[in-house]
Amino acid sequence: MKSLKNVIWLLVPVLLCSYSLSAQHKKDKKNKEAAAVDTVKKAPVKAGITDKIKGSAKSEGLFTLYLDTAKGTMQLYIKKEQLGQEFIYQSFSMGGPTSLFLNQNMIRTTWVFKIKKTYDKLEFLQANTSFWYDPANAVSKAADVDVAESVFYSDKIVAEDANGYLVAVDGLFLSEKLDQVKPVLPPSLPPGAIFNLGNLNTSKSKYGKVRSYPNNTDVVVDLAYDNPAPLNGGGKDITDARYTRVRMQHSFLEMPKNDFRPRYDDPRVGYFSQEVDNLTTVKVADYKDVINRWNLVKKDPSAAISEPVEPIVWWVENTTPVEYRQTIVEAGEKWNEAFEKAGFKNAVVMKIMPDTATWDPADIRYNVIRWVSSAYPQYGAIGPSFVNPRTGQILGADITVEWRSGSSTPVFDDLFNSVPATEAPEKHPLALKGNASYCTMANELKAQLAAGMSMAEMMGAGSSEIKEMHKQFLYYLILHEMGHTMGLNHNMKASTMLSPAEVNNKELTHKIGLQGSVMDYPAINVANDRSKQGDYYTTKVGPYDVWAIQFGYTPFAPSNEKAGLDKILSRSTDPQLAFGNDADDMRSPGNGIDPRVMINDMSSDMITYSKDRFILVNTMMGKLKEKYSKQGQSFAELRSRYGILVNQRFGMAAGVSRYIGGVYVDRSFVGQNSPNKPFTAVPKEKQKKAMEVLSTYVFAPNAFAADSYLFPYMQMQRRGFNFFGNPEDYKPQSTALMVQQTVLSQFFHPTTLSRINNSGLYGNTYSVAEVFNDLTAAIFNADLKTSVNLYRENLQAEYVRALTNVVNSAPGAGYDNASKAAAYNSLKKIKTSLGTAASPDEQTKAHRAYINFMIEKALAVK
Ligand SMILES: [Zn+2]
């Protein structure tokens, strides 16, 4: 009864309210809200705020929080003047299952929200920031008509006073209303494939630290999840899969009040951005995407170079090993070389967090470089930032370096752990969307470092040289992650700046860098001849980095901004400024177009560089056992080092394979006088050269001959009963096949084959039929008159299987007719040539009979 009465009573002010609104519809919004407020003031007197906050701890700031110290419940005080204003929401994971990307201090969701009063409730609404309307265009009057704000929380006002309202917020914070912590699993994933938190248990969930400052309010919560019957134990970081805790931080930030002007994105430079559609244009591609960048303002606007009013201050957390701190500080300060060219002195300030510091590194007002030891590092290192979605202004950033504890030499537990991830983490089914920049570089880089250290040691490098190599590695890692926090995304084309003859020229690399940018994942630069060794990694920002910072940060007056930026952008045709990010992730076979935009490569001539590296790896194989079977130790290290070297072959093979069917991409605009067209097929002779290198070092019968003597020693150290699910004997054929398959899967990807044919219409002269001819020759000719060894049996069978798959593929598989025809003809030719083969032994006879059978079956009319 009572509630019904309330409803009826409430209807009256609503009617009054809407009447009064319609009467004054021309007045501005503020007045409307004032009218609503006036109406409610006549509501029955609510309990006083003082009553409701008895026994609560108060945190005063942007929003004032009252935490009931007896019950653990929380109330939020919202000032009336805050109603209708925009605020920024930012979430962080502060600890949770690493497999769900809930690691410590991960920057997660960012959006803009408002609080509105409706009847006796406060409503929290998420704004849609995806659209832009030119205020000069009449269409802007209809702005946002089809864009509804999302109400993510609504609750009754507990109490009010003259200045504001008190509202209970347990339902907001101790829930997933702000950030959807528990991932929605794609239905295609089999149950148990990914660790499942189960259901949120609100009664076990509680508040952690709360902080409120004038510009931000942070609430840390411990969310408890129960899963009575977990199918997936979740790894060693999960104590008990039935009961998991996720620590989250919810931050409410004031919308920055400054004259920061958004800078619009340009496809020729790689910045993270906020995608915004212009709904008041008919022009093609007239986006209003704003780049992520810090608000740097010159102290002295008239000076050519000035200190910024507020520099970008970084703190090296006091958990960082003491011996690395100075290197991190120096590497960070190197970015100032780039900012100086954009008009700023000391834009980046690096500080070491004193052990006596009283501030919390999780406080979002501090940008922290932290060093953590994670059970299952997902990223190796990450350099995310959080931004104002309205303008792209970076509001804060953190760098986390995840490091498996132990020595500075990364040692892999198992051979296959050293294989670089072929799948980018952003493609992970649970990957977060938004501004976080997932960066697997540290993992790739660590694999490269491990290889570099092994090769250099075997070539006689002493401990001081190894130390120097490690220092360069750390330098590069920090430069790269810092680059992300400046707003830069990857530039996987940057390692192509210097020729193989130049990469070891220290005079040159100390002047302009080893690469155009630190935003690449390069192969470690190890010279085959130690006396010629240059830098292993670049230790300075490259020309591209300087240029990108100029584009993003050079201050301009509004009147000359366009001209100024155009002038900077006009330089994009300079080869030192080459740019290509990993938007079409080139790590996976079939992806990527431009072979120069690749990870784990080096120099402007990767084919030559890779040849040198294959030779070096094969030479080092011969020294491996002597160097790494150590007195009184098991063979675990030898096995690990072997994997590290094989990984080099893997990376080189993948890099070279992209040249076949590759198309160079140039993003210059019309009128920039670029010597290139936007798309140019890789010249045939270059593609043939790539094929030759792969024939010799990946497909040839003796490609893995240097390894054989090691196989009897490839023993893991026994631990309990655990041999990683397999019998412990070593399986060399799988290792070799893995390297060969990475190449075959690139060639046989429908996208690659179709591109070879398509680019034939605009310049490519290496047809699929010729590619297959050369592959057939590389895979069959050398042992046509002799025995076929185990590597080649696998390779020939897999190659024939791949051809068969093309011929017999379903229409939806994506193989075009020209590829099918070429595959069909290749199978016929292989069959004919096998008719002339000599098989001196029983296994070779059996193998050829099987190949013949496969071909006949494939060609049989169904
Ligand atoms: Zn990265």
Coordinates of C-alpha atoms in Angstrom, one line a residue, residues 381-860:
A381 CA 55.8 -5.8 -21.2
I382 CA 52.9 -3.4 -21.7
G383 CA 52.8 0.3 -22.1
P384 CA 49.1 1.3 -22.0
S385 CA 47.7 4.7 -21.3
F386 CA 44.2 6.0 -20.6
V387 CA 42.8 9.0 -22.4
N388 CA 39.9 11.3 -22.5
P389 CA 37.7 9.7 -25.2
R390 CA 36.4 13.1 -26.2
T391 CA 39.8 14.6 -27.1
G392 CA 42.4 11.9 -27.0
Q393 CA 44.3 13.6 -24.2
I394 CA 46.4 11.0 -22.4
L395 CA 45.6 11.3 -18.7
G396 CA 47.9 8.7 -17.3
A397 CA 50.0 5.7 -18.3
D398 CA 51.9 2.8 -16.7
I399 CA 54.5 0.5 -17.9
T400 CA 54.6 -3.0 -16.6
V401 CA 57.5 -5.2 -17.3
E402 CA 56.6 -8.8 -16.5
W403 CA 59.7 -10.8 -15.8
R404 CA 60.0 -14.4 -14.8
S405 CA 62.2 -14.2 -11.7
G406 CA 65.7 -15.5 -11.9
S407 CA 68.6 -14.6 -14.0
S408 CA 68.8 -12.0 -16.7
T409 CA 69.2 -14.8 -19.2
P410 CA 65.8 -16.0 -20.1
V411 CA 65.8 -19.8 -20.2
F412 CA 62.9 -21.6 -21.7
D413 CA 61.3 -24.5 -19.9
D414 CA 60.5 -26.3 -23.1
L415 CA 61.6 -26.2 -26.6
F416 CA 58.3 -25.0 -28.0
N417 CA 58.0 -22.2 -25.4
S418 CA 60.6 -20.4 -27.3
V419 CA 58.6 -20.3 -30.5
P420 CA 57.2 -16.8 -30.9
A421 CA 53.5 -16.4 -30.6
T422 CA 52.0 -16.6 -34.0
E423 CA 48.8 -15.2 -32.7
A424 CA 48.6 -11.6 -31.6
P425 CA 47.2 -11.2 -28.2
E426 CA 44.6 -8.7 -29.5
K427 CA 43.2 -11.6 -31.5
H428 CA 42.8 -13.6 -28.2
P429 CA 39.1 -14.3 -27.7
L430 CA 39.2 -12.5 -24.4
A431 CA 41.3 -9.6 -25.6
L432 CA 40.1 -6.2 -24.4
K433 CA 39.0 -3.6 -26.8
G434 CA 39.9 0.0 -26.2
N435 CA 43.1 1.9 -25.7
A436 CA 45.3 -0.7 -24.1
S437 CA 48.2 -1.5 -26.4
Y438 CA 48.9 -5.1 -26.2
C439 CA 52.5 -5.7 -26.8
T440 CA 54.1 -9.1 -27.0
M441 CA 57.4 -7.4 -27.8
A442 CA 59.1 -8.3 -24.6
N443 CA 58.5 -12.0 -25.3
E444 CA 59.7 -11.8 -28.9
L445 CA 62.6 -9.6 -27.7
K446 CA 63.5 -12.0 -25.0
A447 CA 63.6 -14.9 -27.5
Q448 CA 65.8 -12.8 -29.7
L449 CA 68.0 -11.8 -26.7
A450 CA 68.4 -15.4 -25.6
A451 CA 69.5 -16.3 -29.2
G452 CA 71.8 -13.3 -29.4
M453 CA 73.4 -14.2 -26.0
S454 CA 73.8 -17.9 -27.0
M455 CA 75.3 -17.1 -30.4
A456 CA 77.7 -14.4 -29.0
E457 CA 78.8 -16.6 -26.2
M458 CA 79.6 -19.4 -28.6
M459 CA 81.6 -16.9 -30.7
G460 CA 83.6 -16.0 -27.7
A461 CA 81.9 -13.0 -26.2
G462 CA 82.9 -12.3 -22.6
S463 CA 80.6 -11.5 -19.7
S464 CA 81.1 -7.7 -20.2
E465 CA 79.9 -8.0 -23.8
I466 CA 76.9 -10.1 -22.7
K467 CA 76.1 -7.5 -20.1
E468 CA 76.3 -4.8 -22.7
M469 CA 73.9 -6.8 -24.9
H470 CA 71.5 -7.1 -22.0
K471 CA 71.7 -3.4 -21.3
Q472 CA 70.8 -2.6 -24.9
F473 CA 67.9 -5.0 -24.7
L474 CA 66.5 -3.3 -21.6
Y475 CA 67.1 0.1 -23.2
Y476 CA 65.2 -0.9 -26.2
L477 CA 62.4 -2.5 -24.2
I478 CA 61.8 0.7 -22.2
L479 CA 62.2 3.0 -25.3
H480 CA 59.5 0.9 -27.0
E481 CA 57.0 0.8 -24.2
M482 CA 57.5 4.5 -23.5
G483 CA 56.7 5.1 -27.1
H484 CA 53.4 3.4 -26.6
T485 CA 52.6 5.6 -23.7
M486 CA 53.4 8.7 -25.9
G487 CA 50.5 7.5 -28.1
L488 CA 52.6 5.7 -30.7
N489 CA 51.5 2.3 -32.0
H490 CA 53.8 -0.2 -33.7
N491 CA 55.9 0.5 -36.7
M492 CA 56.9 -2.9 -38.0
K493 CA 58.5 -1.5 -41.1
A494 CA 61.1 0.5 -39.1
S495 CA 63.8 -2.3 -39.1
T496 CA 64.3 -1.8 -42.8
M497 CA 66.1 1.5 -42.5
L498 CA 69.7 0.3 -43.0
S499 CA 71.2 -2.1 -45.5
P500 CA 72.9 -5.3 -44.2
A501 CA 76.2 -3.6 -44.9
E502 CA 75.2 -0.7 -42.7
V503 CA 73.6 -2.3 -39.7
N504 CA 76.9 -2.9 -37.9
N505 CA 78.3 0.5 -38.6
K506 CA 78.3 2.0 -35.1
E507 CA 79.2 5.4 -36.4
L508 CA 76.0 5.5 -38.4
T509 CA 73.8 3.7 -35.9
H510 CA 74.9 6.0 -33.1
K511 CA 74.0 9.0 -35.3
I512 CA 70.6 7.9 -36.7
G513 CA 69.8 4.7 -34.9
L514 CA 69.8 1.1 -36.1
Q515 CA 66.1 1.4 -37.1
G516 CA 63.8 4.1 -38.2
S517 CA 61.7 3.6 -35.0
V518 CA 61.9 1.9 -31.6
M519 CA 58.3 0.7 -32.2
D520 CA 59.3 -2.4 -34.2
Y521 CA 60.0 -6.0 -33.0
P522 CA 63.4 -6.5 -34.6
A523 CA 65.6 -9.5 -34.9
I524 CA 68.6 -9.1 -32.6
N525 CA 71.5 -7.7 -34.7
V526 CA 74.3 -10.2 -34.3
A527 CA 77.1 -10.1 -36.8
N528 CA 78.5 -13.4 -38.1
D529 CA 81.9 -11.9 -37.8
R530 CA 82.4 -10.8 -34.1
S531 CA 85.1 -8.3 -35.2
K532 CA 82.4 -6.4 -37.1
Q533 CA 79.8 -6.5 -34.4
G534 CA 77.8 -3.2 -34.2
D535 CA 74.8 -2.5 -31.9
Y536 CA 72.6 -5.4 -30.9
Y537 CA 69.7 -3.1 -30.4
T538 CA 69.2 0.5 -31.2
T539 CA 69.5 2.7 -28.1
K540 CA 68.0 5.9 -29.4
V541 CA 64.7 7.1 -30.9
G542 CA 64.9 6.8 -34.7
P543 CA 64.1 9.4 -37.4
Y544 CA 60.5 8.1 -37.6
D545 CA 60.0 8.5 -33.8
V546 CA 61.2 12.1 -33.9
W547 CA 59.0 12.8 -36.9
A548 CA 56.0 11.1 -35.3
I549 CA 56.4 13.2 -32.1
Q550 CA 56.7 16.3 -34.2
F551 CA 53.4 15.5 -35.8
G552 CA 51.7 14.7 -32.5
Y553 CA 53.2 17.3 -30.3
T554 CA 54.4 20.4 -32.1
P555 CA 52.2 23.2 -30.9
F556 CA 50.5 25.3 -33.5
A557 CA 48.2 28.3 -33.3
P558 CA 44.8 27.3 -34.7
S559 CA 45.3 29.5 -37.7
N560 CA 48.5 27.8 -38.9
E561 CA 47.9 24.3 -37.6
K562 CA 46.8 22.8 -40.8
A563 CA 49.7 24.2 -42.8
G564 CA 52.2 23.2 -40.1
L565 CA 50.9 19.6 -39.9
D566 CA 50.8 19.3 -43.7
K567 CA 54.4 20.4 -43.9
I568 CA 55.4 17.7 -41.4
L569 CA 53.3 15.1 -43.1
S570 CA 54.7 15.9 -46.5
R571 CA 58.0 14.3 -45.4
S572 CA 56.3 10.8 -45.1
T573 CA 58.0 9.7 -48.4
D574 CA 61.4 9.9 -46.8
P575 CA 62.5 6.2 -46.6
Q576 CA 63.8 6.8 -43.0
L577 CA 60.3 7.6 -42.0
A578 CA 58.8 4.4 -43.4
F579 CA 55.8 3.3 -41.4
G580 CA 53.6 0.2 -41.3
N581 CA 51.8 -1.0 -38.2
D582 CA 50.3 -4.4 -37.4
A583 CA 46.7 -3.5 -38.1
D584 CA 46.5 -6.5 -40.5
D585 CA 48.5 -8.6 -38.1
M586 CA 51.4 -10.1 -40.1
R587 CA 52.4 -12.5 -37.5
S588 CA 49.9 -15.1 -38.7
P589 CA 50.4 -16.7 -42.0
G590 CA 48.2 -15.2 -44.7
N591 CA 48.0 -11.9 -43.0
G592 CA 50.0 -8.8 -43.9
I593 CA 50.7 -7.6 -47.4
D594 CA 54.0 -5.7 -47.3
P595 CA 56.8 -8.1 -46.4
R596 CA 58.8 -5.2 -45.0
V597 CA 56.2 -4.8 -42.3
M598 CA 57.2 -7.8 -40.3
I599 CA 58.5 -8.8 -36.9
N600 CA 61.8 -10.5 -36.1
D601 CA 63.4 -9.1 -39.2
M602 CA 66.3 -6.7 -39.8
S603 CA 67.7 -4.5 -42.6
S604 CA 66.5 -3.3 -45.9
D605 CA 67.4 -6.7 -47.4
M606 CA 65.9 -9.3 -45.2
I607 CA 66.6 -12.0 -47.8
T608 CA 70.4 -11.4 -47.5
Y609 CA 70.2 -10.8 -43.8
S610 CA 68.3 -14.1 -43.2
K611 CA 70.8 -16.0 -45.3
D612 CA 73.6 -14.8 -43.0
R613 CA 71.5 -15.8 -39.9
F614 CA 70.7 -19.3 -41.2
I615 CA 74.4 -19.8 -41.8
L616 CA 75.3 -18.5 -38.3
V617 CA 72.7 -20.7 -36.7
N618 CA 73.9 -23.8 -38.5
T619 CA 77.5 -23.0 -37.6
M620 CA 76.5 -22.4 -33.9
M621 CA 74.7 -25.7 -33.8
G622 CA 78.1 -27.4 -34.1
K623 CA 79.3 -25.6 -31.0
L624 CA 76.2 -25.9 -28.9
K625 CA 77.0 -29.1 -27.1
E626 CA 80.5 -28.2 -26.1
K627 CA 79.3 -24.8 -24.8
Y628 CA 76.1 -25.8 -23.0
S629 CA 76.5 -29.3 -21.6
K630 CA 77.9 -28.3 -18.3
Q631 CA 79.8 -30.4 -15.7
G632 CA 77.5 -31.7 -13.0
Q633 CA 74.3 -30.5 -14.6
S634 CA 71.5 -32.1 -16.5
F635 CA 71.0 -31.5 -20.3
A636 CA 68.1 -29.2 -19.7
E637 CA 70.1 -26.1 -20.6
L638 CA 71.4 -27.6 -23.8
R639 CA 67.9 -28.5 -24.9
S640 CA 66.7 -25.0 -24.1
R641 CA 69.5 -23.4 -26.0
Y642 CA 68.8 -25.7 -29.0
G643 CA 65.2 -24.5 -29.0
I644 CA 66.4 -20.9 -28.9
L645 CA 68.5 -21.4 -32.0
V646 CA 65.7 -23.3 -33.8
N647 CA 63.5 -20.3 -33.1
Q648 CA 65.9 -18.1 -35.1
R649 CA 65.3 -20.3 -38.1
F650 CA 61.6 -20.0 -37.5
G651 CA 61.7 -16.3 -37.4
M652 CA 63.9 -16.0 -40.4
A653 CA 61.8 -18.4 -42.5
A654 CA 58.6 -16.6 -41.6
G655 CA 60.1 -13.2 -42.5
V656 CA 61.5 -14.4 -45.9
S657 CA 58.3 -16.2 -46.8
R658 CA 56.3 -13.0 -46.8
Y659 CA 58.3 -11.8 -49.9
I660 CA 56.6 -14.4 -52.1
G661 CA 53.3 -12.9 -53.2
G662 CA 54.2 -9.7 -51.3
V663 CA 53.0 -6.3 -52.3
Y664 CA 54.7 -3.1 -51.1
V665 CA 52.4 -0.6 -49.7
D666 CA 53.0 3.2 -49.9
R667 CA 50.6 5.5 -48.0
S668 CA 51.6 8.8 -49.4
F669 CA 48.9 11.1 -50.5
V670 CA 48.3 12.4 -54.0
G671 CA 50.7 15.2 -54.9
Q672 CA 53.4 14.1 -52.4
N673 CA 55.7 13.1 -55.3
S674 CA 56.3 9.6 -54.0
P675 CA 58.3 7.5 -56.5
N676 CA 55.9 4.6 -55.6
K677 CA 52.3 3.7 -56.4
P678 CA 50.2 2.8 -53.4
F679 CA 50.6 -0.9 -54.3
T680 CA 53.6 -2.4 -56.0
A681 CA 54.1 -6.1 -56.4
V682 CA 57.5 -7.4 -55.1
P683 CA 59.8 -7.8 -58.2
K684 CA 59.9 -11.3 -59.5
E685 CA 63.7 -11.6 -59.0
K686 CA 63.3 -10.7 -55.3
Q687 CA 60.6 -13.3 -54.9
K688 CA 62.8 -15.9 -56.6
K689 CA 65.7 -15.0 -54.3
A690 CA 63.4 -15.5 -51.3
M691 CA 62.4 -18.9 -52.7
E692 CA 66.1 -19.8 -53.2
V693 CA 67.0 -19.0 -49.5
L694 CA 64.0 -21.0 -48.3
S695 CA 65.0 -23.9 -50.6
T696 CA 68.5 -24.0 -49.2
Y697 CA 67.9 -23.4 -45.5
V698 CA 64.4 -24.8 -44.9
F699 CA 63.5 -27.3 -47.6
A700 CA 66.8 -28.9 -48.6
P701 CA 67.5 -32.5 -47.5
N702 CA 70.5 -31.2 -45.4
A703 CA 68.7 -28.1 -44.0
F704 CA 68.8 -29.6 -40.5
A705 CA 71.9 -31.7 -40.9
A706 CA 73.9 -29.6 -38.4
D707 CA 71.4 -30.6 -35.6
S708 CA 71.6 -34.4 -35.8
Y709 CA 74.5 -35.0 -33.4
L710 CA 72.5 -33.2 -30.6
F711 CA 69.4 -35.3 -30.7
P712 CA 70.6 -38.1 -28.3
Y713 CA 71.3 -35.3 -25.7
M714 CA 68.0 -33.5 -26.0
Q715 CA 66.8 -34.5 -22.5
M716 CA 64.6 -32.5 -20.2
Q717 CA 65.3 -32.6 -16.5
R718 CA 62.8 -34.9 -14.9
R719 CA 60.4 -33.1 -12.5
G720 CA 58.0 -35.3 -10.6
F721 CA 56.2 -37.3 -13.2
N722 CA 55.9 -34.4 -15.6
F723 CA 57.2 -34.5 -19.1
F724 CA 54.7 -32.0 -20.4
G725 CA 52.2 -34.7 -21.4
N726 CA 54.5 -36.4 -23.8
P727 CA 57.0 -39.3 -23.7
E728 CA 60.4 -37.7 -22.9
D729 CA 62.3 -38.8 -26.0
Y730 CA 63.1 -36.0 -28.4
K731 CA 61.1 -35.6 -31.6
P732 CA 63.4 -33.9 -34.1
Q733 CA 61.0 -34.4 -37.1
S734 CA 58.3 -32.2 -35.4
T735 CA 60.8 -29.4 -34.8
A736 CA 61.9 -29.4 -38.5
L737 CA 58.4 -29.7 -39.8
M738 CA 57.3 -26.8 -37.6
V739 CA 59.8 -24.5 -39.4
Q740 CA 58.8 -25.9 -42.8
Q741 CA 55.1 -25.6 -42.0
T742 CA 55.3 -21.9 -41.1
V743 CA 56.5 -21.3 -44.7
L744 CA 54.0 -23.7 -46.3
S745 CA 51.1 -22.2 -44.4
Q746 CA 52.0 -18.8 -45.6
F747 CA 52.2 -19.9 -49.3
F748 CA 49.1 -22.0 -49.1
H749 CA 46.9 -19.5 -47.4
P750 CA 44.0 -18.6 -49.7
T751 CA 44.7 -14.9 -49.2
T752 CA 48.4 -15.3 -50.3
L753 CA 47.5 -17.3 -53.4
S754 CA 44.7 -15.0 -54.4
R755 CA 47.0 -12.0 -53.9
I756 CA 49.6 -13.6 -56.2
N757 CA 46.9 -13.9 -58.9
N758 CA 45.4 -10.4 -58.3
S759 CA 48.7 -8.6 -58.2
G760 CA 49.4 -10.4 -61.6
L761 CA 46.9 -7.8 -63.0
Y762 CA 49.1 -4.9 -61.8
G763 CA 52.6 -6.0 -62.1
N764 CA 53.4 -9.3 -60.4
T765 CA 55.1 -11.6 -62.9
Y766 CA 55.6 -14.6 -60.6
S767 CA 52.4 -16.6 -61.1
V768 CA 51.0 -19.2 -58.7
A769 CA 51.9 -21.9 -61.3
E770 CA 55.5 -20.7 -61.3
V771 CA 55.6 -20.5 -57.5
F772 CA 54.4 -24.1 -57.3
N773 CA 56.9 -25.2 -60.0
D774 CA 59.7 -23.8 -57.9
L775 CA 58.4 -25.2 -54.7
T776 CA 58.0 -28.6 -56.3
A777 CA 61.6 -28.4 -57.5
A778 CA 62.8 -27.3 -54.1
I779 CA 60.9 -30.1 -52.3
F780 CA 61.3 -33.0 -54.8
N781 CA 64.3 -32.6 -57.1
A782 CA 67.3 -33.0 -54.8
D783 CA 66.5 -36.6 -53.7
L784 CA 64.6 -37.8 -56.8
K785 CA 67.4 -40.3 -57.5
T786 CA 68.4 -41.2 -54.0
S787 CA 66.8 -42.0 -50.6
V788 CA 64.4 -39.6 -49.1
N789 CA 65.2 -38.7 -45.5
L790 CA 62.7 -38.3 -42.7
Y791 CA 62.6 -34.5 -43.0
R792 CA 61.9 -34.7 -46.7
E793 CA 59.3 -37.4 -46.3
N794 CA 57.3 -35.1 -44.0
L795 CA 57.9 -32.1 -46.2
Q796 CA 56.9 -33.9 -49.5
A797 CA 53.8 -35.4 -47.9
E798 CA 52.7 -32.1 -46.3
Y799 CA 53.3 -30.3 -49.6
V800 CA 51.3 -32.8 -51.6
R801 CA 48.6 -32.6 -48.9
A802 CA 48.5 -28.8 -49.2
L803 CA 48.2 -29.0 -53.0
T804 CA 45.4 -31.6 -52.6
N805 CA 43.6 -29.3 -50.1
V806 CA 43.6 -26.5 -52.7
V807 CA 42.4 -28.8 -55.5
N808 CA 39.6 -30.4 -53.4
S809 CA 38.7 -27.3 -51.4
A810 CA 35.1 -26.4 -50.8
P811 CA 33.9 -23.3 -52.7
G812 CA 33.8 -21.3 -49.5
A813 CA 37.4 -22.0 -48.6
G814 CA 38.6 -19.0 -50.6
Y815 CA 40.9 -20.6 -53.2
D816 CA 40.5 -19.0 -56.6
N817 CA 40.3 -21.0 -59.8
A818 CA 43.8 -20.0 -61.0
S819 CA 45.3 -21.4 -57.7
K820 CA 43.2 -24.6 -58.1
A821 CA 44.4 -25.1 -61.6
A822 CA 48.1 -24.6 -60.6
A823 CA 47.7 -27.0 -57.8
Y824 CA 46.1 -29.6 -60.0
N825 CA 48.8 -29.3 -62.6
S826 CA 51.5 -29.5 -59.9
L827 CA 50.1 -32.8 -58.6
K828 CA 50.1 -34.2 -62.1
K829 CA 53.7 -33.2 -62.6
I830 CA 54.8 -34.6 -59.3
K831 CA 53.2 -37.9 -60.2
T832 CA 55.0 -38.0 -63.6
S833 CA 58.4 -37.1 -62.1
L834 CA 58.0 -39.8 -59.4
G835 CA 57.6 -42.3 -62.2
T836 CA 61.3 -41.6 -63.1
A837 CA 62.5 -41.7 -59.4
A838 CA 64.9 -44.2 -58.1
S839 CA 64.2 -45.7 -54.6
P840 CA 67.2 -47.4 -53.2
D841 CA 65.6 -48.4 -49.9
E842 CA 62.4 -49.8 -48.6
Q843 CA 61.3 -46.7 -46.7
T844 CA 61.8 -44.5 -49.7
K845 CA 59.8 -46.9 -51.8
A846 CA 57.0 -46.9 -49.2
H847 CA 57.1 -43.1 -49.1
R848 CA 56.8 -42.7 -52.8
A849 CA 54.0 -45.2 -53.0
Y850 CA 52.2 -43.2 -50.4
I851 CA 52.7 -39.9 -52.2
N852 CA 51.5 -41.5 -55.4
F853 CA 48.4 -42.8 -53.6
M854 CA 47.7 -39.4 -52.2
I855 CA 47.9 -37.8 -55.6
E856 CA 45.7 -40.4 -57.3
K857 CA 43.1 -40.0 -54.6
A858 CA 43.2 -36.3 -55.0
L859 CA 42.9 -36.4 -58.7
A860 CA 40.2 -39.1 -58.8

